Amino acid sequence: MAPAQTRARPLASAPSASSFSRALVYHHDDTSSPSSSSSEDEEEEEEEPVLLTGRRGGVVRGAEEGGRSKEEKQEEPEAVEPASEAVSGKKKTAPITLSLKRVCKVCKGTGHEAGFRGATYIDCPKKPCFLCKMPGHTTISCPHRVAVEHGTFPARCRESTQTHLDFVFERQLRGKLPVLKSSFVIPDQVDCGVVRFHSRRVTCLEFHPTKNSVLLSGDKKGQLGIWNYGKLHEKTIYGSIHSCILNNMKFNPANDGVLYTSSSDGTVHCTDIETGISSCLMDLNPDGWNGPASWRMFYGLDVHSEKSLLLVADNFGYLYLTHPHFCMILMFIFCHNVFSVDARSQSKVGDPMLIHKKGSKVVGLHCNPVQPDMLISCGNDHFARIWDVRQLEDGSSLCSLAHSRVVNSAYFSPLTGSKILTTSQDNRIRVWDSIFGDLDHPSREIVHSHDFNRHLTPFRAEWDPKDPSESLAVVGRYISENYNGVALHPIDFIDTSTGQLLAEVTEPQIMTISPVNKLHPREDILASGSSRSIFIWKPNETEESDEGKSKRKSKEFVVMGAEKKCKGKLEADSDDDFDLDSKGKKPKSQKYDRKKNAKAYEELW
DNA sequence: AAAGGATGGTGCC
DNA sequence: TGGCACCCCTCCTT
């Protein structure tokens, strides 16, 4: 009954004054009193400062660059007279004044500075809010950040209710709909293990459909990891199936030993996960590399559960359908060395069909769990589109769900398929309800920080497959939060029916952003991919929430592969030559001091 | 310890 | 329509 335990989130601490080090060169008549220590946040004068970059050595370089002596640091910058050539381009008669002023690294303006102050990130006030993208405020004061419902727009459709349809729904459906779970079980403890065998960032995760403690993971290098988090020494790595980003994976619903994978190397593979024998079902670049403009990649992938139909989509807006069972037969033949054939020549690939704007990436495909002929696709043309697989033609989409930016993912709800959850790069998660809504508008928009960052795997909000009310969703958060002096990026659990943030789970081991999250289909387990690591979360079993202290019991973290070392009782494999380019070093400091951050966390507990 | 790089979407021309 | 500059709380290697 107890609601999910969440770590207390302290209010963002006020930024402490810090020293600023950039040196600016002003003309003397530009400003009379350049040192304006008391008016930090005031608008500075309109005059453009001239930023002198290093030509005059120590005189103008800031302390950060190490160019200033102690005396220079102590002297608050009043007026320095550099040689006239230092301000070449300016009239040599004009005396200039040096002033150390704060320069914002975001907008290059003065009078403020963006960046971390301790564990709190201060936004540039000249930019729109980093969270909701609206001007006039920053993330710290964003109404969507401090709102109880964590930035929710109420349903826009059916506001003026009481149509005939509503009465019908009310009388016939409402009573049959499952009541909202009284409490959600949130896996908020990393107790099973930490796996670091990927040498590049994790791009996708998938639980085995029948074996409860088997997880599959793909990475940016194309490597596929299969590991049993119940017995951590049982792991398998297939490194030669794909040569770059493994974008999506899906099990064959008819045979849980067979996995389909799509990759940016332009191939779709079908792999027997027991033997590792893999067969290429499709290759979009049979002629090899002819430059980036023509290289095709596979992104979205799903399997039609009833027709043994494989659906994949590429980065040019096309959808491909194929019947992979032919290839499975051929794989069997390969396995037994009966004879050699080229699987590609035998696989039945239909003509590709344009389902999104030509030339745009189709990043997600999902078949409706109840009516698998209903397909949803999403992509870089800012749309998610619903299709009937039986009647696929150009422009035959049943419905187009408009977004203001790229749509990272679109999923039907796992049980009834009546709701759709989309994640867009406009920092909003949307729920589209095909029963109580009309799909012209989302029934709910939830502001949530999952900005696009080219160096991260795109964030995708996912349903909890076990939630009978089909309302719980999990998604990683981009912006960090100040947790008693430590900057951490939590994983958020959101009740999409209300927009309420149910839990934000954090862990001191996880200093990095966790864009990839997968909830177990049967157990209360969360797998999250954060940078190159995978974490398995379980619900906190110690009910006492003595400010979280009881949570800090000793854990059996198991670190495998890349770091070549192991903590805890279980032994990591030592013969792991999988990760060649990792030296097992600890992460170095980031933009804010990560070591300090970690230390602060340790002290905190 | 600081610099650099990988790298995709966007908006402007 | 193509080319190109720009980017903001990354993360890892050199």
JSON list of N, CA, C and O in Angstrom, two decimals, chain A residues 533-573:
[
{"chain": "A", "resi": 533, "resn": "SER", "atom": "N", "xyz": [26.78, 1.47, -19.26]},
{"chain": "A", "resi": 533, "resn": "SER", "atom": "CA", "xyz": [26.42, 0.55, -18.19]},
{"chain": "A", "resi": 533, "resn": "SER", "atom": "C", "xyz": [24.95, 0.19, -18.23]},
{"chain": "A", "resi": 533, "resn": "SER", "atom": "O", "xyz": [24.12, 0.94, -18.72]},
{"chain": "A", "resi": 534, "resn": "ILE", "atom": "N", "xyz": [24.67, -0.96, -17.66]},
{"chain": "A", "resi": 534, "resn": "ILE", "atom": "CA", "xyz": [23.28, -1.40, -17.50]},
{"chain": "A", "resi": 534, "resn": "ILE", "atom": "C", "xyz": [23.05, -1.64, -16.02]},
{"chain": "A", "resi": 534, "resn": "ILE", "atom": "O", "xyz": [23.89, -2.23, -15.34]},
{"chain": "A", "resi": 535, "resn": "PHE", "atom": "N", "xyz": [21.92, -1.18, -15.55]},
{"chain": "A", "resi": 535, "resn": "PHE", "atom": "CA", "xyz": [21.58, -1.34, -14.14]},
{"chain": "A", "resi": 535, "resn": "PHE", "atom": "C", "xyz": [20.25, -2.06, -14.03]},
{"chain": "A", "resi": 535, "resn": "PHE", "atom": "O", "xyz": [19.34, -1.81, -14.81]},
{"chain": "A", "resi": 536, "resn": "ILE", "atom": "N", "xyz": [20.19, -2.93, -13.06]},
{"chain": "A", "resi": 536, "resn": "ILE", "atom": "CA", "xyz": [18.95, -3.64, -12.78]},
{"chain": "A", "resi": 536, "resn": "ILE", "atom": "C", "xyz": [18.39, -3.14, -11.46]},
{"chain": "A", "resi": 536, "resn": "ILE", "atom": "O", "xyz": [19.05, -3.21, -10.43]},
{"chain": "A", "resi": 537, "resn": "TRP", "atom": "N", "xyz": [17.19, -2.65, -11.52]},
{"chain": "A", "resi": 537, "resn": "TRP", "atom": "CA", "xyz": [16.55, -2.07, -10.34]},
{"chain": "A", "resi": 537, "resn": "TRP", "atom": "C", "xyz": [15.45, -3.00, -9.84]},
{"chain": "A", "resi": 537, "resn": "TRP", "atom": "O", "xyz": [14.70, -3.57, -10.62]},
{"chain": "A", "resi": 538, "resn": "LYS", "atom": "N", "xyz": [15.36, -3.07, -8.50]},
{"chain": "A", "resi": 538, "resn": "LYS", "atom": "CA", "xyz": [14.28, -3.81, -7.87]},
{"chain": "A", "resi": 538, "resn": "LYS", "atom": "C", "xyz": [13.60, -2.89, -6.87]},
{"chain": "A", "resi": 538, "resn": "LYS", "atom": "O", "xyz": [14.20, -1.91, -6.43]},
{"chain": "A", "resi": 539, "resn": "PRO", "atom": "N", "xyz": [12.38, -3.22, -6.47]},
{"chain": "A", "resi": 539, "resn": "PRO", "atom": "CA", "xyz": [11.75, -2.38, -5.45]},
{"chain": "A", "resi": 539, "resn": "PRO", "atom": "C", "xyz": [12.51, -2.46, -4.14]},
{"chain": "A", "resi": 539, "resn": "PRO", "atom": "O", "xyz": [13.10, -3.50, -3.80]},
{"chain": "A", "resi": 540, "resn": "ASN", "atom": "N", "xyz": [12.47, -1.37, -3.43]},
{"chain": "A", "resi": 540, "resn": "ASN", "atom": "CA", "xyz": [13.10, -1.33, -2.13]},
{"chain": "A", "resi": 540, "resn": "ASN", "atom": "C", "xyz": [12.31, -2.21, -1.17]},
{"chain": "A", "resi": 540, "resn": "ASN", "atom": "O", "xyz": [11.13, -1.99, -0.93]},
{"chain": "A", "resi": 541, "resn": "GLU", "atom": "N", "xyz": [12.97, -3.20, -0.61]},
{"chain": "A", "resi": 541, "resn": "GLU", "atom": "CA", "xyz": [12.25, -4.13, 0.26]},
{"chain": "A", "resi": 541, "resn": "GLU", "atom": "C", "xyz": [12.29, -3.72, 1.72]},
{"chain": "A", "resi": 541, "resn": "GLU", "atom": "O", "xyz": [11.47, -4.15, 2.53]},
{"chain": "A", "resi": 542, "resn": "THR", "atom": "N", "xyz": [13.24, -2.89, 2.08]},
{"chain": "A", "resi": 542, "resn": "THR", "atom": "CA", "xyz": [13.25, -2.38, 3.45]},
{"chain": "A", "resi": 542, "resn": "THR", "atom": "C", "xyz": [12.26, -1.24, 3.53]},
{"chain": "A", "resi": 542, "resn": "THR", "atom": "O", "xyz": [12.48, -0.18, 3.00]},
{"chain": "A", "resi": 543, "resn": "GLU", "atom": "N", "xyz": [11.16, -1.48, 4.21]},
{"chain": "A", "resi": 543, "resn": "GLU", "atom": "CA", "xyz": [10.06, -0.54, 4.17]},
{"chain": "A", "resi": 543, "resn": "GLU", "atom": "C", "xyz": [10.36, 0.77, 4.88]},
{"chain": "A", "resi": 543, "resn": "GLU", "atom": "O", "xyz": [9.85, 1.80, 4.54]},
{"chain": "A", "resi": 544, "resn": "GLU", "atom": "N", "xyz": [11.19, 0.69, 5.90]},
{"chain": "A", "resi": 544, "resn": "GLU", "atom": "CA", "xyz": [11.49, 1.90, 6.66]},
{"chain": "A", "resi": 544, "resn": "GLU", "atom": "C", "xyz": [12.17, 2.90, 5.75]},
{"chain": "A", "resi": 544, "resn": "GLU", "atom": "O", "xyz": [13.09, 2.56, 5.04]},
{"chain": "A", "resi": 545, "resn": "SER", "atom": "N", "xyz": [11.70, 4.08, 5.83]},
{"chain": "A", "resi": 545, "resn": "SER", "atom": "CA", "xyz": [12.30, 5.10, 4.97]},
{"chain": "A", "resi": 545, "resn": "SER", "atom": "C", "xyz": [12.97, 6.14, 5.83]},
{"chain": "A", "resi": 545, "resn": "SER", "atom": "O", "xyz": [12.68, 7.30, 5.78]},
{"chain": "A", "resi": 546, "resn": "ASP", "atom": "N", "xyz": [13.87, 5.66, 6.64]},
{"chain": "A", "resi": 546, "resn": "ASP", "atom": "CA", "xyz": [14.56, 6.54, 7.58]},
{"chain": "A", "resi": 546, "resn": "ASP", "atom": "C", "xyz": [15.49, 7.45, 6.82]},
{"chain": "A", "resi": 546, "resn": "ASP", "atom": "O", "xyz": [16.70, 7.33, 6.82]},
{"chain": "A", "resi": 547, "resn": "GLU", "atom": "N", "xyz": [14.88, 8.38, 6.13]},
{"chain": "A", "resi": 547, "resn": "GLU", "atom": "CA", "xyz": [15.60, 9.31, 5.27]},
{"chain": "A", "resi": 547, "resn": "GLU", "atom": "C", "xyz": [16.50, 8.56, 4.32]},
{"chain": "A", "resi": 547, "resn": "GLU", "atom": "O", "xyz": [17.55, 9.03, 3.92]},
{"chain": "A", "resi": 548, "resn": "GLY", "atom": "N", "xyz": [16.08, 7.38, 4.00]},
{"chain": "A", "resi": 548, "resn": "GLY", "atom": "CA", "xyz": [16.81, 6.62, 2.99]},
{"chain": "A", "resi": 548, "resn": "GLY", "atom": "C", "xyz": [18.02, 5.90, 3.53]},
{"chain": "A", "resi": 548, "resn": "GLY", "atom": "O", "xyz": [18.69, 5.19, 2.81]},
{"chain": "A", "resi": 549, "resn": "LYS", "atom": "N", "xyz": [18.29, 6.03, 4.82]},
{"chain": "A", "resi": 549, "resn": "LYS", "atom": "CA", "xyz": [19.52, 5.43, 5.32]},
{"chain": "A", "resi": 549, "resn": "LYS", "atom": "C", "xyz": [19.48, 3.91, 5.24]},
{"chain": "A", "resi": 549, "resn": "LYS", "atom": "O", "xyz": [20.48, 3.26, 4.97]},
{"chain": "A", "resi": 550, "resn": "SER", "atom": "N", "xyz": [18.30, 3.38, 5.49]},
{"chain": "A", "resi": 550, "resn": "SER", "atom": "CA", "xyz": [18.20, 1.93, 5.44]},
{"chain": "A", "resi": 550, "resn": "SER", "atom": "C", "xyz": [18.46, 1.40, 4.04]},
{"chain": "A", "resi": 550, "resn": "SER", "atom": "O", "xyz": [18.76, 0.24, 3.85]},
{"chain": "A", "resi": 551, "resn": "LYS", "atom": "N", "xyz": [18.30, 2.29, 3.10]},
{"chain": "A", "resi": 551, "resn": "LYS", "atom": "CA", "xyz": [18.52, 1.84, 1.72]},
{"chain": "A", "resi": 551, "resn": "LYS", "atom": "C", "xyz": [20.00, 1.60, 1.44]},
{"chain": "A", "resi": 551, "resn": "LYS", "atom": "O", "xyz": [20.35, 0.96, 0.47]},
{"chain": "A", "resi": 552, "resn": "ARG", "atom": "N", "xyz": [20.81, 2.20, 2.25]},
{"chain": "A", "resi": 552, "resn": "ARG", "atom": "CA", "xyz": [22.22, 2.13, 1.92]},
{"chain": "A", "resi": 552, "resn": "ARG", "atom": "C", "xyz": [22.86, 0.88, 2.48]},
{"chain": "A", "resi": 552, "resn": "ARG", "atom": "O", "xyz": [23.94, 0.88, 3.01]},
{"chain": "A", "resi": 553, "resn": "LYS", "atom": "N", "xyz": [22.13, -0.19, 2.38]},
{"chain": "A", "resi": 553, "resn": "LYS", "atom": "CA", "xyz": [22.75, -1.45, 2.77]},
{"chain": "A", "resi": 553, "resn": "LYS", "atom": "C", "xyz": [23.81, -1.83, 1.74]},
{"chain": "A", "resi": 553, "resn": "LYS", "atom": "O", "xyz": [23.81, -1.34, 0.63]},
{"chain": "A", "resi": 554, "resn": "SER", "atom": "N", "xyz": [24.67, -2.72, 2.16]},
{"chain": "A", "resi": 554, "resn": "SER", "atom": "CA", "xyz": [25.73, -3.09, 1.23]},
{"chain": "A", "resi": 554, "resn": "SER", "atom": "C", "xyz": [25.15, -3.82, 0.05]},
{"chain": "A", "resi": 554, "resn": "SER", "atom": "O", "xyz": [24.25, -4.65, 0.18]},
{"chain": "A", "resi": 555, "resn": "LYS", "atom": "N", "xyz": [25.64, -3.51, -1.07]},
{"chain": "A", "resi": 555, "resn": "LYS", "atom": "CA", "xyz": [25.10, -4.09, -2.29]},
{"chain": "A", "resi": 555, "resn": "LYS", "atom": "C", "xyz": [26.15, -4.92, -2.99]},
{"chain": "A", "resi": 555, "resn": "LYS", "atom": "O", "xyz": [27.33, -4.72, -2.81]},
{"chain": "A", "resi": 556, "resn": "GLU", "atom": "N", "xyz": [25.65, -5.81, -3.77]},
{"chain": "A", "resi": 556, "resn": "GLU", "atom": "CA", "xyz": [26.55, -6.67, -4.53]},
{"chain": "A", "resi": 556, "resn": "GLU", "atom": "C", "xyz": [26.62, -6.16, -5.95]},
{"chain": "A", "resi": 556, "resn": "GLU", "atom": "O", "xyz": [26.00, -6.69, -6.85]},
{"chain": "A", "resi": 557, "resn": "PHE", "atom": "N", "xyz": [27.35, -5.11, -6.10]},
{"chain": "A", "resi": 557, "resn": "PHE", "atom": "CA", "xyz": [27.51, -4.61, -7.45]},
{"chain": "A", "resi": 557, "resn": "PHE", "atom": "C", "xyz": [28.47, -5.50, -8.21]},
{"chain": "A", "resi": 557, "resn": "PHE", "atom": "O", "xyz": [29.55, -5.81, -7.73]},
{"chain": "A", "resi": 558, "resn": "VAL", "atom": "N", "xyz": [28.07, -5.87, -9.32]},
{"chain": "A", "resi": 558, "resn": "VAL", "atom": "CA", "xyz": [28.94, -6.71, -10.13]},
{"chain": "A", "resi": 558, "resn": "VAL", "atom": "C", "xyz": [29.28, -5.95, -11.38]},
{"chain": "A", "resi": 558, "resn": "VAL", "atom": "O", "xyz": [28.41, -5.57, -12.14]},
{"chain": "A", "resi": 559, "resn": "VAL", "atom": "N", "xyz": [30.51, -5.71, -11.55]},
{"chain": "A", "resi": 559, "resn": "VAL", "atom": "CA", "xyz": [30.96, -4.97, -12.71]},
{"chain": "A", "resi": 559, "resn": "VAL", "atom": "C", "xyz": [31.71, -5.93, -13.62]},
{"chain": "A", "resi": 559, "resn": "VAL", "atom": "O", "xyz": [32.68, -6.55, -13.21]},
{"chain": "A", "resi": 560, "resn": "MET", "atom": "N", "xyz": [31.25, -6.05, -14.80]},
{"chain": "A", "resi": 560, "resn": "MET", "atom": "CA", "xyz": [31.82, -7.05, -15.68]},
{"chain": "A", "resi": 560, "resn": "MET", "atom": "C", "xyz": [32.37, -6.41, -16.93]},
{"chain": "A", "resi": 560, "resn": "MET", "atom": "O", "xyz": [31.91, -5.38, -17.36]},
{"chain": "A", "resi": 561, "resn": "GLY", "atom": "N", "xyz": [33.29, -7.09, -17.52]},
{"chain": "A", "resi": 561, "resn": "GLY", "atom": "CA", "xyz": [33.71, -6.71, -18.85]},
{"chain": "A", "resi": 561, "resn": "GLY", "atom": "C", "xyz": [34.63, -5.53, -18.87]},
{"chain": "A", "resi": 561, "resn": "GLY", "atom": "O", "xyz": [35.78, -5.62, -18.48]},
{"chain": "A", "resi": 562, "resn": "ALA", "atom": "N", "xyz": [34.07, -4.41, -19.26]},
{"chain": "A", "resi": 562, "resn": "ALA", "atom": "CA", "xyz": [34.90, -3.28, -19.61]},
{"chain": "A", "resi": 562, "resn": "ALA", "atom": "C", "xyz": [35.88, -2.89, -18.52]},
{"chain": "A", "resi": 562, "resn": "ALA", "atom": "O", "xyz": [37.02, -2.57, -18.80]},
{"chain": "A", "resi": 563, "resn": "GLU", "atom": "N", "xyz": [35.47, -2.93, -17.30]},
{"chain": "A", "resi": 563, "resn": "GLU", "atom": "CA", "xyz": [36.35, -2.43, -16.26]},
{"chain": "A", "resi": 563, "resn": "GLU", "atom": "C", "xyz": [37.31, -3.48, -15.74]},
{"chain": "A", "resi": 563, "resn": "GLU", "atom": "O", "xyz": [38.19, -3.17, -14.95]},
{"chain": "A", "resi": 564, "resn": "LYS", "atom": "N", "xyz": [37.12, -4.70, -16.16]},
{"chain": "A", "resi": 564, "resn": "LYS", "atom": "CA", "xyz": [38.05, -5.76, -15.79]},
{"chain": "A", "resi": 564, "resn": "LYS", "atom": "C", "xyz": [38.20, -5.88, -14.28]},
{"chain": "A", "resi": 564, "resn": "LYS", "atom": "O", "xyz": [39.28, -6.13, -13.77]},
{"chain": "A", "resi": 565, "resn": "LYS", "atom": "N", "xyz": [37.18, -5.59, -13.58]},
{"chain": "A", "resi": 565, "resn": "LYS", "atom": "CA", "xyz": [37.29, -5.76, -12.15]},
{"chain": "A", "resi": 565, "resn": "LYS", "atom": "C", "xyz": [35.91, -6.06, -11.62]},
{"chain": "A", "resi": 565, "resn": "LYS", "atom": "O", "xyz": [34.91, -5.87, -12.29]},
{"chain": "A", "resi": 566, "resn": "CYS", "atom": "N", "xyz": [35.89, -6.52, -10.43]},
{"chain": "A", "resi": 566, "resn": "CYS", "atom": "CA", "xyz": [34.64, -7.03, -9.91]},
{"chain": "A", "resi": 566, "resn": "CYS", "atom": "C", "xyz": [34.54, -6.69, -8.44]},
{"chain": "A", "resi": 566, "resn": "CYS", "atom": "O", "xyz": [35.48, -6.84, -7.68]},
{"chain": "A", "resi": 567, "resn": "LYS", "atom": "N", "xyz": [33.41, -6.16, -8.08]},
{"chain": "A", "resi": 567, "resn": "LYS", "atom": "CA", "xyz": [33.15, -5.91, -6.68]},
{"chain": "A", "resi": 567, "resn": "LYS", "atom": "C", "xyz": [32.03, -6.84, -6.26]},
{"chain": "A", "resi": 567, "resn": "LYS", "atom": "O", "xyz": [31.14, -7.12, -7.03]},
{"chain": "A", "resi": 568, "resn": "GLY", "atom": "N", "xyz": [32.08, -7.26, -5.05]},
{"chain": "A", "resi": 568, "resn": "GLY", "atom": "CA", "xyz": [31.02, -8.12, -4.59]},
{"chain": "A", "resi": 568, "resn": "GLY", "atom": "C", "xyz": [31.43, -9.57, -4.62]},
{"chain": "A", "resi": 568, "resn": "GLY", "atom": "O", "xyz": [32.59, -9.91, -4.83]},
{"chain": "A", "resi": 569, "resn": "LYS", "atom": "N", "xyz": [30.47, -10.41, -4.39]},
{"chain": "A", "resi": 569, "resn": "LYS", "atom": "CA", "xyz": [30.79, -11.81, -4.22]},
{"chain": "A", "resi": 569, "resn": "LYS", "atom": "C", "xyz": [30.99, -12.55, -5.52]},
{"chain": "A", "resi": 569, "resn": "LYS", "atom": "O", "xyz": [31.82, -13.41, -5.65]},
{"chain": "A", "resi": 570, "resn": "LEU", "atom": "N", "xyz": [30.19, -12.21, -6.47]},
{"chain": "A", "resi": 570, "resn": "LEU", "atom": "CA", "xyz": [30.27, -12.96, -7.72]},
{"chain": "A", "resi": 570, "resn": "LEU", "atom": "C", "xyz": [31.49, -12.54, -8.51]},
{"chain": "A", "resi": 570, "resn": "LEU", "atom": "O", "xyz": [31.95, -11.41, -8.45]},
{"chain": "A", "resi": 571, "resn": "GLU", "atom": "N", "xyz": [31.99, -13.48, -9.24]},
{"chain": "A", "resi": 571, "resn": "GLU", "atom": "CA", "xyz": [33.19, -13.19, -10.02]},
{"chain": "A", "resi": 571, "resn": "GLU", "atom": "C", "xyz": [32.82, -12.78, -11.42]},
{"chain": "A", "resi": 571, "resn": "GLU", "atom": "O", "xyz": [31.95, -13.36, -12.05]},
{"chain": "A", "resi": 572, "resn": "ALA", "atom": "N", "xyz": [33.52, -11.82, -11.88]},
{"chain": "A", "resi": 572, "resn": "ALA", "atom": "CA", "xyz": [33.33, -11.44, -13.28]},
{"chain": "A", "resi": 572, "resn": "ALA", "atom": "C", "xyz": [34.23, -12.30, -14.14]},
{"chain": "A", "resi": 572, "resn": "ALA", "atom": "O", "xyz": [35.26, -12.80, -13.71]},
{"chain": "A", "resi": 573, "resn": "ASP", "atom": "N", "xyz": [33.81, -12.43, -15.36]},
{"chain": "A", "resi": 573, "resn": "ASP", "atom": "CA", "xyz": [34.65, -13.20, -16.29]},
{"chain": "A", "resi": 573, "resn": "ASP", "atom": "C", "xyz": [35.96, -12.48, -16.52]},
{"chain": "A", "resi": 573, "resn": "ASP", "atom": "O", "xyz": [36.00, -11.28, -16.67]}
]
